[in-house]
PDB file of C-alpha atoms (C1' of nucleotides) in Angstrom:
ATOM      1  CA  MET A1160     137.711 257.820  64.121  1.00  0.00           C
ATOM      2  CA  ASP A1161     140.792 258.024  66.232  1.00  0.00           C
ATOM      3  CA  CYS A1162     139.743 256.713  69.659  1.00  0.00           C
ATOM      4  CA  LYS A1163     143.333 257.063  71.027  1.00  0.00           C
ATOM      5  CA  ASN A1164     143.136 260.678  71.382  1.00  0.00           C
ATOM      6  CA  THR A1165     140.113 261.026  73.108  1.00  0.00           C
ATOM      7  CA  ARG A1166     140.086 262.640  76.488  1.00  0.00           C
ATOM      8  CA  LEU A1167     137.915 261.765  79.400  1.00  0.00           C
ATOM      9  CA  THR A1168     136.367 264.989  80.041  1.00  0.00           C
ATOM     10  CA  HIS A1169     133.824 265.578  82.950  1.00  0.00           C
ATOM     11  CA  GLN A1170     130.997 265.843  80.494  1.00  0.00           C
ATOM     12  CA  ARG A1171     131.728 262.672  78.456  1.00  0.00           C
ATOM     13  CA  LYS A1172     132.119 260.907  81.846  1.00  0.00           C
ATOM     14  CA  VAL A1173     128.661 262.091  83.102  1.00  0.00           C
ATOM     15  CA  VAL A1174     126.966 261.232  79.508  1.00  0.00           C
ATOM     16  CA  LEU A1175     128.280 257.599  79.642  1.00  0.00           C
ATOM     17  CA  GLU A1176     127.268 257.479  83.336  1.00  0.00           C
ATOM     18  CA  GLU A1177     123.662 258.643  82.814  1.00  0.00           C
ATOM     19  CA  LEU A1178     123.276 256.396  79.501  1.00  0.00           C
ATOM     20  CA  LYS A1179     124.441 253.502  81.785  1.00  0.00           C
ATOM     21  CA  LYS A1180     121.829 254.272  84.335  1.00  0.00           C
ATOM     22  CA  THR A1181     118.986 253.477  81.976  1.00  0.00           C
ATOM     23  CA  THR A1182     117.652 250.691  79.999  1.00  0.00           C
ATOM     24  CA  ALA A1183     115.245 252.879  78.130  1.00  0.00           C
ATOM     25  CA  HIS A1184     117.240 253.544  75.159  1.00  0.00           C
ATOM     26  CA  PRO A1185     117.035 257.308  75.386  1.00  0.00           C
ATOM     27  CA  THR A1186     117.397 259.717  72.434  1.00  0.00           C
ATOM     28  CA  ALA A1187     120.183 262.445  72.443  1.00  0.00           C
ATOM     29  CA  ASP A1188     117.701 264.956  73.785  1.00  0.00           C
ATOM     30  CA  GLU A1189     116.188 262.786  76.540  1.00  0.00           C
ATOM     31  CA  LEU A1190     119.867 261.826  77.647  1.00  0.00           C
ATOM     32  CA  TYR A1191     120.683 265.756  77.640  1.00  0.00           C
ATOM     33  CA  GLU A1192     117.903 266.151  80.017  1.00  0.00           C
ATOM     34  CA  SER A1193     119.375 263.623  82.375  1.00  0.00           C
ATOM     35  CA  VAL A1194     122.915 265.139  82.121  1.00  0.00           C
ATOM     36  CA  ARG A1195     121.565 268.614  82.717  1.00  0.00           C
ATOM     37  CA  LYS A1196     120.330 267.744  86.161  1.00  0.00           C
ATOM     38  CA  ARG A1197     124.282 267.130  86.901  1.00  0.00           C
ATOM     39  CA  LEU A1198     125.470 269.603  84.587  1.00  0.00           C
ATOM     40  CA  PRO A1199     123.186 272.451  84.143  1.00  0.00           C
ATOM     41  CA  ASN A1200     125.415 274.354  81.770  1.00  0.00           C
ATOM     42  CA  VAL A1201     125.963 271.351  79.498  1.00  0.00           C
ATOM     43  CA  SER A1202     124.899 272.024  75.825  1.00  0.00           C
ATOM     44  CA  LEU A1203     122.953 269.771  73.538  1.00  0.00           C
ATOM     45  CA  GLY A1204     125.732 269.972  70.739  1.00  0.00           C
ATOM     46  CA  THR A1205     128.162 268.412  73.647  1.00  0.00           C
ATOM     47  CA  VAL A1206     125.833 265.610  74.228  1.00  0.00           C
ATOM     48  CA  TYR A1207     125.381 264.799  70.327  1.00  0.00           C
ATOM     49  CA  ARG A1208     129.248 265.094  70.082  1.00  0.00           C
ATOM     50  CA  ASN A1209     130.014 262.689  73.001  1.00  0.00           C
ATOM     51  CA  LEU A1210     127.439 260.159  71.893  1.00  0.00           C
ATOM     52  CA  GLU A1211     128.976 260.263  68.499  1.00  0.00           C
ATOM     53  CA  ILE A1212     132.486 259.458  69.882  1.00  0.00           C
ATOM     54  CA  LEU A1213     131.241 257.200  72.416  1.00  0.00           C
ATOM     55  CA  SER A1214     129.365 254.990  69.806  1.00  0.00           C
ATOM     56  CA  ALA A1215     132.271 255.088  67.428  1.00  0.00           C
ATOM     57  CA  CYS A1216     134.717 253.863  70.128  1.00  0.00           C
ATOM     58  CA  GLY A1217     132.461 250.936  71.016  1.00  0.00           C
ATOM     59  CA  GLN A1218     131.407 252.194  74.291  1.00  0.00           C
ATOM     60  CA  ALA A1219     127.645 252.715  73.268  1.00  0.00           C
ATOM     61  CA  LEU A1220     125.318 251.770  70.475  1.00  0.00           C
ATOM     62  CA  LYS A1221     123.569 254.153  68.160  1.00  0.00           C
ATOM     63  CA  LEU A1222     120.098 252.887  67.273  1.00  0.00           C
ATOM     64  CA  ASP A1223     118.071 253.813  64.471  1.00  0.00           C
ATOM     65  CA  LEU A1224     114.693 251.934  64.863  1.00  0.00           C
ATOM     66  CA  GLY A1225     113.089 253.884  61.951  1.00  0.00           C
ATOM     67  CA  GLU A1226     111.504 256.685  64.286  1.00  0.00           C
ATOM     68  CA  GLY A1227     113.235 259.570  62.621  1.00  0.00           C
ATOM     69  CA  LYS A1228     115.640 259.922  65.626  1.00  0.00           C
ATOM     70  CA  LYS A1229     118.588 258.033  66.959  1.00  0.00           C
ATOM     71  CA  ARG A1230     118.643 256.104  70.369  1.00  0.00           C
ATOM     72  CA  PHE A1231     121.531 255.199  72.443  1.00  0.00           C
ATOM     73  CA  ASP A1232     122.346 252.247  74.458  1.00  0.00           C
ATOM     74  CA  ALA A1233     125.167 251.600  76.776  1.00  0.00           C
ATOM     75  CA  THR A1234     124.725 247.772  76.522  1.00  0.00           C
ATOM     76  CA  THR A1235     127.130 246.859  73.825  1.00  0.00           C
ATOM     77  CA  ASP A1236     126.631 242.971  74.199  1.00  0.00           C
ATOM     78  CA  PRO A1237     125.067 241.431  71.197  1.00  0.00           C
ATOM     79  CA  HIS A1238     121.333 241.942  71.446  1.00  0.00           C
ATOM     80  CA  TYR A1239     118.223 242.988  69.341  1.00  0.00           C
ATOM     81  CA  HIS A1240     115.554 245.487  70.033  1.00  0.00           C
ATOM     82  CA  MET A1241     111.908 245.652  69.608  1.00  0.00           C
ATOM     83  CA  ARG A1242     109.801 248.868  69.477  1.00  0.00           C
ATOM     84  CA  CYS A1243     106.296 248.807  71.076  1.00  0.00           C
ATOM     85  CA  THR A1244     103.823 249.906  68.346  1.00  0.00           C
ATOM     86  CA  GLN A1245     101.471 250.913  71.170  1.00  0.00           C
ATOM     87  CA  CYS A1246     103.578 252.959  73.713  1.00  0.00           C
ATOM     88  CA  GLY A1247     106.731 253.411  71.700  1.00  0.00           C
ATOM     89  CA  ARG A1248     109.069 251.836  74.522  1.00  0.00           C
ATOM     90  CA  ILE A1249     112.063 250.063  73.169  1.00  0.00           C
ATOM     91  CA  ILE A1250     112.518 246.473  74.561  1.00  0.00           C
ATOM     92  CA  ASP A1251     115.816 244.274  74.545  1.00  0.00           C
ATOM     93  CA  VAL A1252     115.385 241.110  72.712  1.00  0.00           C
ATOM     94  CA  PRO A1253     117.927 238.376  73.716  1.00  0.00           C
ATOM     95  CA  TYR A1254     120.361 237.542  71.279  1.00  0.00           C
ATOM     96  CA  ILE A1255     120.060 234.384  68.983  1.00  0.00           C
ATOM     97  CA  PRO A1256     122.376 233.908  66.169  1.00  0.00           C
ATOM     98  CA  LEU A1257     120.096 234.984  63.490  1.00  0.00           C
ATOM     99  CA  ILE A1258     122.599 236.818  61.615  1.00  0.00           C
ATOM    100  CA  GLU A1259     124.865 234.007  60.765  1.00  0.00           C
ATOM    101  CA  LYS A1260     122.067 231.839  59.476  1.00  0.00           C
ATOM    102  CA  ILE A1261     120.832 234.758  57.511  1.00  0.00           C
ATOM    103  CA  LYS A1262     124.077 235.318  55.884  1.00  0.00           C
ATOM    104  CA  ASP A1263     124.226 231.727  55.133  1.00  0.00           C
ATOM    105  CA  GLN A1264     120.920 231.824  53.297  1.00  0.00           C
ATOM    106  CA  LEU A1265     121.953 234.869  51.116  1.00  0.00           C
ATOM    107  CA  LYS A1266     125.405 233.568  50.287  1.00  0.00           C
ATOM    108  CA  GLY A1267     125.655 233.330  46.319  1.00  0.00           C
ATOM    109  CA  MET A1268     122.298 234.790  46.039  1.00  0.00           C
ATOM    110  CA  GLY A1269     123.390 237.777  43.822  1.00  0.00           C
ATOM    111  CA  LYS A1270     126.119 239.539  42.395  1.00  0.00           C
ATOM    112  CA  PHE A1271     126.473 241.768  45.451  1.00  0.00           C
ATOM    113  CA  LYS A1272     128.325 240.889  48.617  1.00  0.00           C
ATOM    114  CA  ILE A1273     126.606 241.467  52.040  1.00  0.00           C
ATOM    115  CA  LYS A1274     128.819 242.574  54.662  1.00  0.00           C
ATOM    116  CA  ASN A1275     126.066 243.408  57.637  1.00  0.00           C
ATOM    117  CA  VAL A1276     122.579 242.681  58.677  1.00  0.00           C
ATOM    118  CA  GLN A1277     120.516 245.429  60.259  1.00  0.00           C
ATOM    119  CA  ILE A1278     117.575 244.047  62.087  1.00  0.00           C
ATOM    120  CA  HIS A1279     115.091 244.922  64.713  1.00  0.00           C
ATOM    121  CA  PHE A1280     111.419 244.060  65.719  1.00  0.00           C
ATOM    122  CA  GLU A1281     108.073 245.527  66.238  1.00  0.00           C
ATOM    123  CA  GLY A1282     105.443 244.223  68.562  1.00  0.00           C
ATOM    124  CA  ILE A1283     103.898 244.746  71.926  1.00  0.00           C
ATOM    125  CA  CYS A1284     105.557 244.930  75.314  1.00  0.00           C
ATOM    126  CA  GLU A1285     104.656 243.312  78.365  1.00  0.00           C
ATOM    127  CA  GLU A1286     102.947 246.295  79.851  1.00  0.00           C
ATOM    128  CA  CYS A1287     100.606 246.863  77.002  1.00  0.00           C
ATOM    129  CA  LEU A1288      99.769 243.183  76.696  1.00  0.00           C
ATOM    130  CA  LYS A1289      98.580 243.464  80.185  1.00  0.00           C
ATOM    131  CA  LYS A1290      96.497 246.449  79.556  1.00  0.00           C
ATOM    132  CA  GLU A1291      94.843 244.684  76.590  1.00  0.00           C
ATOM    133  CA  GLN A1292      93.988 241.885  78.950  1.00  0.00           C
ATOM    134  CA  THR A1293      92.215 244.092  81.439  1.00  0.00           C
ATOM    135  CA  PRO A1294      90.121 247.007  79.659  1.00  0.00           C
TER     136      PRO A1294
ATOM    137  CA  MET B1019      94.173 255.929  57.197  1.00  0.00           C
ATOM    138  CA  ASP B1020      91.024 255.685  55.263  1.00  0.00           C
ATOM    139  CA  CYS B1021      91.899 254.608  51.665  1.00  0.00           C
ATOM    140  CA  LYS B1022      88.475 254.620  50.257  1.00  0.00           C
ATOM    141  CA  ASN B1023      88.093 258.275  50.086  1.00  0.00           C
ATOM    142  CA  THR B1024      91.284 259.033  48.355  1.00  0.00           C
ATOM    143  CA  ARG B1025      90.942 260.657  44.888  1.00  0.00           C
ATOM    144  CA  LEU B1026      93.085 259.990  41.977  1.00  0.00           C
ATOM    145  CA  THR B1027      94.293 263.506  41.258  1.00  0.00           C
ATOM    146  CA  HIS B1028      96.691 264.158  38.566  1.00  0.00           C
ATOM    147  CA  GLN B1029      99.600 264.818  40.795  1.00  0.00           C
ATOM    148  CA  ARG B1030      99.027 261.495  42.683  1.00  0.00           C
ATOM    149  CA  LYS B1031      99.026 259.570  39.209  1.00  0.00           C
ATOM    150  CA  VAL B1032     102.190 261.146  38.018  1.00  0.00           C
ATOM    151  CA  VAL B1033     103.850 260.572  41.421  1.00  0.00           C
ATOM    152  CA  LEU B1034     103.156 256.711  41.401  1.00  0.00           C
ATOM    153  CA  GLU B1035     103.976 256.653  37.757  1.00  0.00           C
ATOM    154  CA  GLU B1036     107.454 258.155  38.096  1.00  0.00           C
ATOM    155  CA  LEU B1037     108.021 256.103  41.176  1.00  0.00           C
ATOM    156  CA  LYS B1038     107.035 253.004  39.123  1.00  0.00           C
ATOM    157  CA  LYS B1039     109.523 254.201  36.308  1.00  0.00           C
ATOM    158  CA  THR B1040     112.673 253.546  38.461  1.00  0.00           C
ATOM    159  CA  THR B1041     114.353 250.935  40.663  1.00  0.00           C
ATOM    160  CA  ALA B1042     116.647 253.217  42.337  1.00  0.00           C
ATOM    161  CA  HIS B1043     114.400 253.516  45.465  1.00  0.00           C
ATOM    162  CA  PRO B1044     114.205 257.492  45.357  1.00  0.00           C
ATOM    163  CA  THR B1045     113.835 259.839  48.224  1.00  0.00           C
ATOM    164  CA  ALA B1046     110.984 262.085  48.479  1.00  0.00           C
ATOM    165  CA  ASP B1047     113.024 265.068  47.070  1.00  0.00           C
ATOM    166  CA  GLU B1048     114.546 262.956  44.069  1.00  0.00           C
ATOM    167  CA  LEU B1049     110.975 261.823  43.112  1.00  0.00           C
ATOM    168  CA  TYR B1050     110.013 265.486  43.511  1.00  0.00           C
ATOM    169  CA  GLU B1051     112.562 266.305  40.821  1.00  0.00           C
ATOM    170  CA  SER B1052     111.279 263.658  38.404  1.00  0.00           C
ATOM    171  CA  VAL B1053     107.702 264.869  38.949  1.00  0.00           C
ATOM    172  CA  ARG B1054     108.614 268.410  38.557  1.00  0.00           C
ATOM    173  CA  LYS B1055     109.724 267.650  34.818  1.00  0.00           C
ATOM    174  CA  ARG B1056     106.126 266.663  33.971  1.00  0.00           C
ATOM    175  CA  LEU B1057     104.150 269.048  36.513  1.00  0.00           C
ATOM    176  CA  PRO B1058     106.594 272.144  36.834  1.00  0.00           C
ATOM    177  CA  ASN B1059     104.226 273.712  39.461  1.00  0.00           C
ATOM    178  CA  VAL B1060     103.991 270.588  41.833  1.00  0.00           C
ATOM    179  CA  SER B1061     104.911 271.372  45.287  1.00  0.00           C
ATOM    180  CA  LEU B1062     107.321 269.284  47.416  1.00  0.00           C
ATOM    181  CA  GLY B1063     104.707 269.131  50.091  1.00  0.00           C
ATOM    182  CA  THR B1064     102.269 267.406  47.831  1.00  0.00           C
ATOM    183  CA  VAL B1065     104.893 264.816  46.944  1.00  0.00           C
ATOM    184  CA  TYR B1066     105.330 264.081  50.395  1.00  0.00           C
ATOM    185  CA  ARG B1067     101.663 263.957  51.032  1.00  0.00           C
ATOM    186  CA  ASN B1068     101.074 261.618  48.134  1.00  0.00           C
ATOM    187  CA  LEU B1069     104.003 259.267  48.931  1.00  0.00           C
ATOM    188  CA  GLU B1070     102.610 258.900  52.732  1.00  0.00           C
ATOM    189  CA  ILE B1071      99.111 258.135  51.166  1.00  0.00           C
ATOM    190  CA  LEU B1072     100.380 255.662  48.653  1.00  0.00           C
ATOM    191  CA  SER B1073     102.597 253.750  51.134  1.00  0.00           C
ATOM    192  CA  ALA B1074      99.798 253.960  53.757  1.00  0.00           C
ATOM    193  CA  CYS B1075      97.380 252.330  51.253  1.00  0.00           C
ATOM    194  CA  GLY B1076      99.733 249.472  49.983  1.00  0.00           C
ATOM    195  CA  GLN B1077     100.686 250.918  46.703  1.00  0.00           C
ATOM    196  CA  ALA B1078     104.239 251.800  47.528  1.00  0.00           C
ATOM    197  CA  LEU B1079     106.948 251.036  50.309  1.00  0.00           C
ATOM    198  CA  LYS B1080     108.358 253.440  52.540  1.00  0.00           C
ATOM    199  CA  LEU B1081     111.819 252.469  53.379  1.00  0.00           C
ATOM    200  CA  ASP B1082     114.111 253.516  56.326  1.00  0.00           C
ATOM    201  CA  LEU B1083     117.763 252.394  55.683  1.00  0.00           C
ATOM    202  CA  GLY B1084     119.116 254.398  58.353  1.00  0.00           C
ATOM    203  CA  GLU B1085     120.255 257.274  56.239  1.00  0.00           C
ATOM    204  CA  GLY B1086     118.376 259.993  57.811  1.00  0.00           C
ATOM    205  CA  LYS B1087     115.793 260.221  55.000  1.00  0.00           C
ATOM    206  CA  LYS B1088     113.014 257.858  53.685  1.00  0.00           C
ATOM    207  CA  ARG B1089     113.059 256.388  50.439  1.00  0.00           C
ATOM    208  CA  PHE B1090     110.257 254.844  48.470  1.00  0.00           C
ATOM    209  CA  ASP B1091     109.614 251.661  46.258  1.00  0.00           C
ATOM    210  CA  ALA B1092     106.779 250.834  43.965  1.00  0.00           C
ATOM    211  CA  THR B1093     107.491 247.096  44.033  1.00  0.00           C
ATOM    212  CA  THR B1094     105.576 245.960  46.894  1.00  0.00           C
ATOM    213  CA  ASP B1095     106.052 242.349  46.503  1.00  0.00           C
ATOM    214  CA  PRO B1096     108.216 240.690  49.352  1.00  0.00           C
ATOM    215  CA  HIS B1097     111.888 241.563  48.990  1.00  0.00           C
ATOM    216  CA  TYR B1098     114.649 242.983  51.036  1.00  0.00           C
ATOM    217  CA  HIS B1099     117.015 245.761  50.624  1.00  0.00           C
ATOM    218  CA  MET B1100     120.935 246.221  50.483  1.00  0.00           C
ATOM    219  CA  ARG B1101     122.626 249.617  50.779  1.00  0.00           C
ATOM    220  CA  CYS B1102     125.985 249.787  49.276  1.00  0.00           C
ATOM    221  CA  THR B1103     128.377 251.090  51.882  1.00  0.00           C
ATOM    222  CA  GLN B1104     130.683 252.411  48.933  1.00  0.00           C
ATOM    223  CA  CYS B1105     128.413 254.315  46.607  1.00  0.00           C
ATOM    224  CA  GLY B1106     125.080 254.394  48.524  1.00  0.00           C
ATOM    225  CA  ARG B1107     122.966 252.597  45.839  1.00  0.00           C
ATOM    226  CA  ILE B1108     120.004 250.555  47.240  1.00  0.00           C
ATOM    227  CA  ILE B1109     119.840 247.140  45.800  1.00  0.00           C
ATOM    228  CA  ASP B1110     116.955 244.750  45.943  1.00  0.00           C
ATOM    229  CA  VAL B1111     117.618 241.503  47.639  1.00  0.00           C
ATOM    230  CA  PRO B1112     115.525 238.327  46.659  1.00  0.00           C
ATOM    231  CA  TYR B1113     112.876 237.240  49.067  1.00  0.00           C
ATOM    232  CA  ILE B1114     113.716 234.263  51.198  1.00  0.00           C
ATOM    233  CA  PRO B1115     111.348 233.282  54.114  1.00  0.00           C
ATOM    234  CA  LEU B1116     113.679 234.904  56.875  1.00  0.00           C
ATOM    235  CA  ILE B1117     110.879 236.266  58.765  1.00  0.00           C
ATOM    236  CA  GLU B1118     109.032 233.011  59.428  1.00  0.00           C
ATOM    237  CA  LYS B1119     112.240 231.380  60.755  1.00  0.00           C
ATOM    238  CA  ILE B1120     113.078 234.337  63.005  1.00  0.00           C
ATOM    239  CA  LYS B1121     109.626 234.510  64.559  1.00  0.00           C
ATOM    240  CA  ASP B1122     109.756 230.862  65.240  1.00  0.00           C
ATOM    241  CA  GLN B1123     113.222 231.085  66.920  1.00  0.00           C
ATOM    242  CA  LEU B1124     111.660 234.149  69.075  1.00  0.00           C
ATOM    243  CA  LYS B1125     108.541 232.311  70.156  1.00  0.00           C
ATOM    244  CA  GLY B1126     108.198 232.261  73.793  1.00  0.00           C
ATOM    245  CA  MET B1127     111.613 233.929  74.140  1.00  0.00           C
ATOM    246  CA  GLY B1128     110.199 236.997  76.468  1.00  0.00           C
ATOM    247  CA  LYS B1129     107.072 238.418  77.663  1.00  0.00           C
ATOM    248  CA  PHE B1130     106.317 240.551  74.796  1.00  0.00           C
ATOM    249  CA  LYS B1131     104.835 239.676  71.477  1.00  0.00           C
ATOM    250  CA  ILE B1132     106.783 240.277  68.115  1.00  0.00           C
ATOM    251  CA  LYS B1133     104.390 241.163  65.391  1.00  0.00           C
ATOM    252  CA  ASN B1134     106.760 242.158  62.467  1.00  0.00           C
ATOM    253  CA  VAL B1135     110.675 242.109  61.610  1.00  0.00           C
ATOM    254  CA  GLN B1136     112.589 245.071  60.100  1.00  0.00           C
ATOM    255  CA  ILE B1137     115.630 243.724  58.172  1.00  0.00           C
ATOM    256  CA  HIS B1138     117.885 245.424  55.586  1.00  0.00           C
ATOM    257  CA  PHE B1139     121.235 244.840  54.537  1.00  0.00           C
ATOM    258  CA  GLU B1140     124.800 246.647  54.123  1.00  0.00           C
ATOM    259  CA  GLY B1141     127.484 245.538  51.700  1.00  0.00           C
ATOM    260  CA  ILE B1142     128.891 246.208  48.329  1.00  0.00           C
ATOM    261  CA  CYS B1143     127.069 246.135  45.148  1.00  0.00           C
ATOM    262  CA  GLU B1144     128.040 244.676  41.776  1.00  0.00           C
ATOM    263  CA  GLU B1145     129.327 247.743  40.220  1.00  0.00           C
ATOM    264  CA  CYS B1146     131.634 248.765  43.340  1.00  0.00           C
ATOM    265  CA  LEU B1147     132.827 245.114  43.457  1.00  0.00           C
ATOM    266  CA  LYS B1148     133.895 245.334  39.736  1.00  0.00           C
ATOM    267  CA  LYS B1149     135.781 248.648  40.521  1.00  0.00           C
ATOM    268  CA  GLU B1150     137.676 246.866  43.389  1.00  0.00           C
ATOM    269  CA  GLN B1151     138.945 244.268  40.974  1.00  0.00           C
ATOM    270  CA  THR B1152     140.177 246.683  38.338  1.00  0.00           C
ATOM    271  CA  PRO B1153     141.779 249.696  40.169  1.00  0.00           C
TER     272      PRO B1153
ATOM    273  C1'  DA C 335     151.872 274.019  76.141  1.00  0.00           C
ATOM    274  C1'  DT C 336     149.298 271.332  72.889  1.00  0.00           C
ATOM    275  C1'  DC C 337     145.227 270.337  70.933  1.00  0.00           C
ATOM    276  C1'  DG C 338     140.804 268.018  71.778  1.00  0.00           C
ATOM    277  C1'  DG C 339     136.576 269.593  74.078  1.00  0.00           C
ATOM    278  C1'  DT C 340     133.077 272.812  75.194  1.00  0.00           C
ATOM    279  C1'  DG C 341     129.086 276.186  75.230  1.00  0.00           C
ATOM    280  C1'  DC C 342     126.676 279.101  72.286  1.00  0.00           C
ATOM    281  C1'  DA C 343     124.039 280.056  68.537  1.00  0.00           C
ATOM    282  C1'  DA C 344     123.370 279.610  63.870  1.00  0.00           C
ATOM    283  C1'  DA C 345     122.638 276.635  60.108  1.00  0.00           C
ATOM    284  C1'  DG C 346     121.616 272.367  57.684  1.00  0.00           C
ATOM    285  C1'  DG C 347     118.514 268.586  55.999  1.00  0.00           C
ATOM    286  C1'  DT C 348     114.394 266.131  56.077  1.00  0.00           C
ATOM    287  C1'  DT C 349     109.386 266.243  56.748  1.00  0.00           C
ATOM    288  C1'  DT C 350     105.079 268.361  58.328  1.00  0.00           C
ATOM    289  C1'  DT C 351     101.405 271.701  58.459  1.00  0.00           C
ATOM    290  C1'  DG C 352      98.354 276.026  58.384  1.00  0.00           C
ATOM    291  C1'  DC C 353      95.926 278.353  55.060  1.00  0.00           C
ATOM    292  C1'  DA C 354      93.103 279.834  51.081  1.00  0.00           C
ATOM    293  C1'  DG C 355      91.733 278.357  46.828  1.00  0.00           C
ATOM    294  C1'  DG C 356      91.129 274.380  43.225  1.00  0.00           C
ATOM    295  C1'  DC C 357      89.095 270.232  41.463  1.00  0.00           C
ATOM    296  C1'  DG C 358      87.806 265.059  41.438  1.00  0.00           C
ATOM    297  C1'  DG C 359      83.817 262.027  42.173  1.00  0.00           C
TER     298       DG C 359
ATOM    299  C1'  DC D1057      78.594 270.507  45.466  1.00  0.00           C
ATOM    300  C1'  DC D1058      81.296 268.416  49.159  1.00  0.00           C
ATOM    301  C1'  DG D1059      85.440 267.864  51.071  1.00  0.00           C
ATOM    302  C1'  DC D1060      89.897 265.844  49.496  1.00  0.00           C
ATOM    303  C1'  DC D1061      93.561 267.870  47.547  1.00  0.00           C
ATOM    304  C1'  DT D1062      96.995 271.473  46.095  1.00  0.00           C
ATOM    305  C1'  DG D1063     100.650 275.253  46.176  1.00  0.00           C
ATOM    306  C1'  DC D1064     102.940 278.203  48.886  1.00  0.00           C
ATOM    307  C1'  DA D1065     105.564 279.210  52.719  1.00  0.00           C
ATOM    308  C1'  DA D1066     106.615 278.797  57.340  1.00  0.00           C
ATOM    309  C1'  DA D1067     107.666 275.883  61.004  1.00  0.00           C
ATOM    310  C1'  DA D1068     108.774 271.622  63.245  1.00  0.00           C
ATOM    311  C1'  DC D1069     112.300 268.445  64.175  1.00  0.00           C
ATOM    312  C1'  DC D1070     116.688 266.170  64.648  1.00  0.00           C
ATOM    313  C1'  DT D1071     121.377 266.850  64.214  1.00  0.00           C
ATOM    314  C1'  DT D1072     125.582 269.285  62.816  1.00  0.00           C
ATOM    315  C1'  DT D1073     129.045 272.981  62.721  1.00  0.00           C
ATOM    316  C1'  DG D1074     131.661 277.795  63.145  1.00  0.00           C
ATOM    317  C1'  DC D1075     133.854 280.158  66.564  1.00  0.00           C
ATOM    318  C1'  DA D1076     136.287 281.736  70.633  1.00  0.00           C
ATOM    319  C1'  DC D1077     137.588 279.993  74.850  1.00  0.00           C
ATOM    320  C1'  DC D1078     138.618 276.170  78.289  1.00  0.00           C
ATOM    321  C1'  DG D1079     140.959 272.501  80.171  1.00  0.00           C
ATOM    322  C1'  DA D1080     142.952 267.251  80.199  1.00  0.00           C
ATOM    323  C1'  DT D1081     147.064 265.280  79.336  1.00  0.00           C
TER     324       DT D1081
END
DNA sequence: ATCGGTGCAAAGGTTTTGCAGGCGG
DNA sequence: CCGCCTGCAAAACCTTTGCACCGAT
């Protein structure tokens, strides 16, 4: 994708601003609802197109946590994600250099060449742990 | 899911048999095509329902490699998967105890509790590496 | 003025589901 | 027989796309 010829339209600006406002890792549809509060005539297609461009150009992350839909994150610093199996929330997991260690372990393991590692976690978030303790 | 009250129908048997015949990690639709050669009247819905039951009951794995569709694997022994970014093939990656090490590193890292790690790889398969060498 | 972006709506691809009838245990 | 399972088809769901107009640079 050619990121030089992209224009900073009002819609694109608002999409990125709304994404930066939250740490909830919204889906395209959830973000569409936020954006719509500021731009009532925006279309879902525009939100999808802008999220595609923003993530392709390094201003957002496109996440696939195996839910059958993508999520987006304006925090592009290295970190991982955990999906709470009880409430579905997506929680940030601090970065530790897992991937380098994994690549080291896999070097010379087969006749293929590993370029990238996709990794995420499943577990129980802080809120759901609290609920378990006080039923 | 209640795996005790499942019946061994002819369709379910054939779905599992066809899945065991291949190492290609087929999608539901691809498996439907295989099954249809033996059961011309089988429906896609039946293949989906049986794959759901078989994977829920530990007789198959349901894989999500971020392609927007699920894949299935009759090999349930611990191993990982790599998707070739050139040809799309899914390659088995031998098991190494990554997950235990990762869990150790993450212990006490936050207020959440990690239960499971989802991990897969992207890279270049043996066949595509060969093609690169002889263009 | 150019050409990337937008809104709208339709279409695309994958997966699920309601229903009436069928068959495994 | 009971009730899980099937085939069929429609629908659900997420995402992409064709088109004509608009607006950022």
